[in-house]
Amino acid sequence: MIKLRLDDSICDLPLNENQKIVDAINTVLTTLPVNRVVTKLNIDGKRYAPSHQSQILEESIESFHDVEIMTADRMIWAATGYDIALSCIERIQKSILRSAELFRESDKLNANRLFVQCIEGLERFIEALTITKSVVTIDFTKTFVTGLSLTQMESDLQKILNSIFEFQQKEDYQGLADKIEYELVTNLSNWAQALKQLRAQQNTND
């Protein structure tokens, strides 16, 4: 029997054992007050982004034991989301550069170990950015930093990460280091600038 939890409460909702995970989650979300936003989704202890599209969500609930959905106040997140996303970037910037250096030095073991931590940090950044985007009123397609729209920067980040994973699979560590230093670091620097700009605009409007 699967256990569905919303924040600190267990959800007592009628569920069919053949129901998909995604349908069970959506059933829970129908009970969510309009002032709440989903910030975290754990399925059997594994974390997924709230907007994550995964094959696991199409599986039957009978294969799982625990689903935890965490939420936050929408207005509070709108006020702090830029800071949360920015702090995610700032926590990993030095480590990202260090991992590139280690890849160039052919220290693959330590480079990969460090870069895995960086990827986890990037996932937290993307999560924070996605949630913030859903609660603020700014149009990312019409907001520009260094000549790029925020939508374009989102797309570029995903392309960079896809390329990085391809370099890892091919064990092309010099190419990987170049991609990190010349594209990923630049993209994150642009994001840091954009988030500071958006935060300043928000403070001015307040």
Steps between C-alpha positions, in 0.01 A plus 500: 500500500649830393525786749437847361624793707432868442740705712460353851164333443410157367241523225200275553369488145332215311754351260484213254800264512517515119514878507810669360733694731434819305122460543539437874714814531248704303224372729693632799568832328127559452486548878780759495396856596555756224760682711734197506759394242668160471873523574612140536390151400650184650406153377633218719770735626616617157461868423333625184445857385131600528492558123703187422367280221611147577398152396463413867196728521321277250549187712236349726486609865511134609874499418578770757471558873539870570429826318581825675389837362640815660350844444567862591300819525475644149546864607800421720667306218430785257678735740801274562527284186764714328720484811454124527597445135795737528634326811485166312732646234737662746543175694630309197688753284845434650445124503401502132825675406700265721340196336604633157858536625498143628368369167788681322746342743350157419402453863181331387403348834502824699370703205197276458436487873504879523299549184223268625459740793490790254228329296294455815544872568396581143188288543411701812556822303276387214234394751513837677491685169204298371300555818582872505400531137161347583421747781633833372335709231811561288494378139832317446465537124504879529767539769853539363849487654816546292286489186337166584148434621460293815317241292804474270729470802285214631522323166876558476556356847316181412698465174827552689411234756401255226836560329685451828335161552597401145864595566490292818366197315773535236760557777614813317619682810677784320184575304304474824731747674462745208122470511498568876745793492386680186126431491361378833686756710396779261137390507494490881669840519227638276239343726660651808489841332140447391384394846665802661334722242159342560542523876585872471193559283283312747632705792436821305142396425444412865 
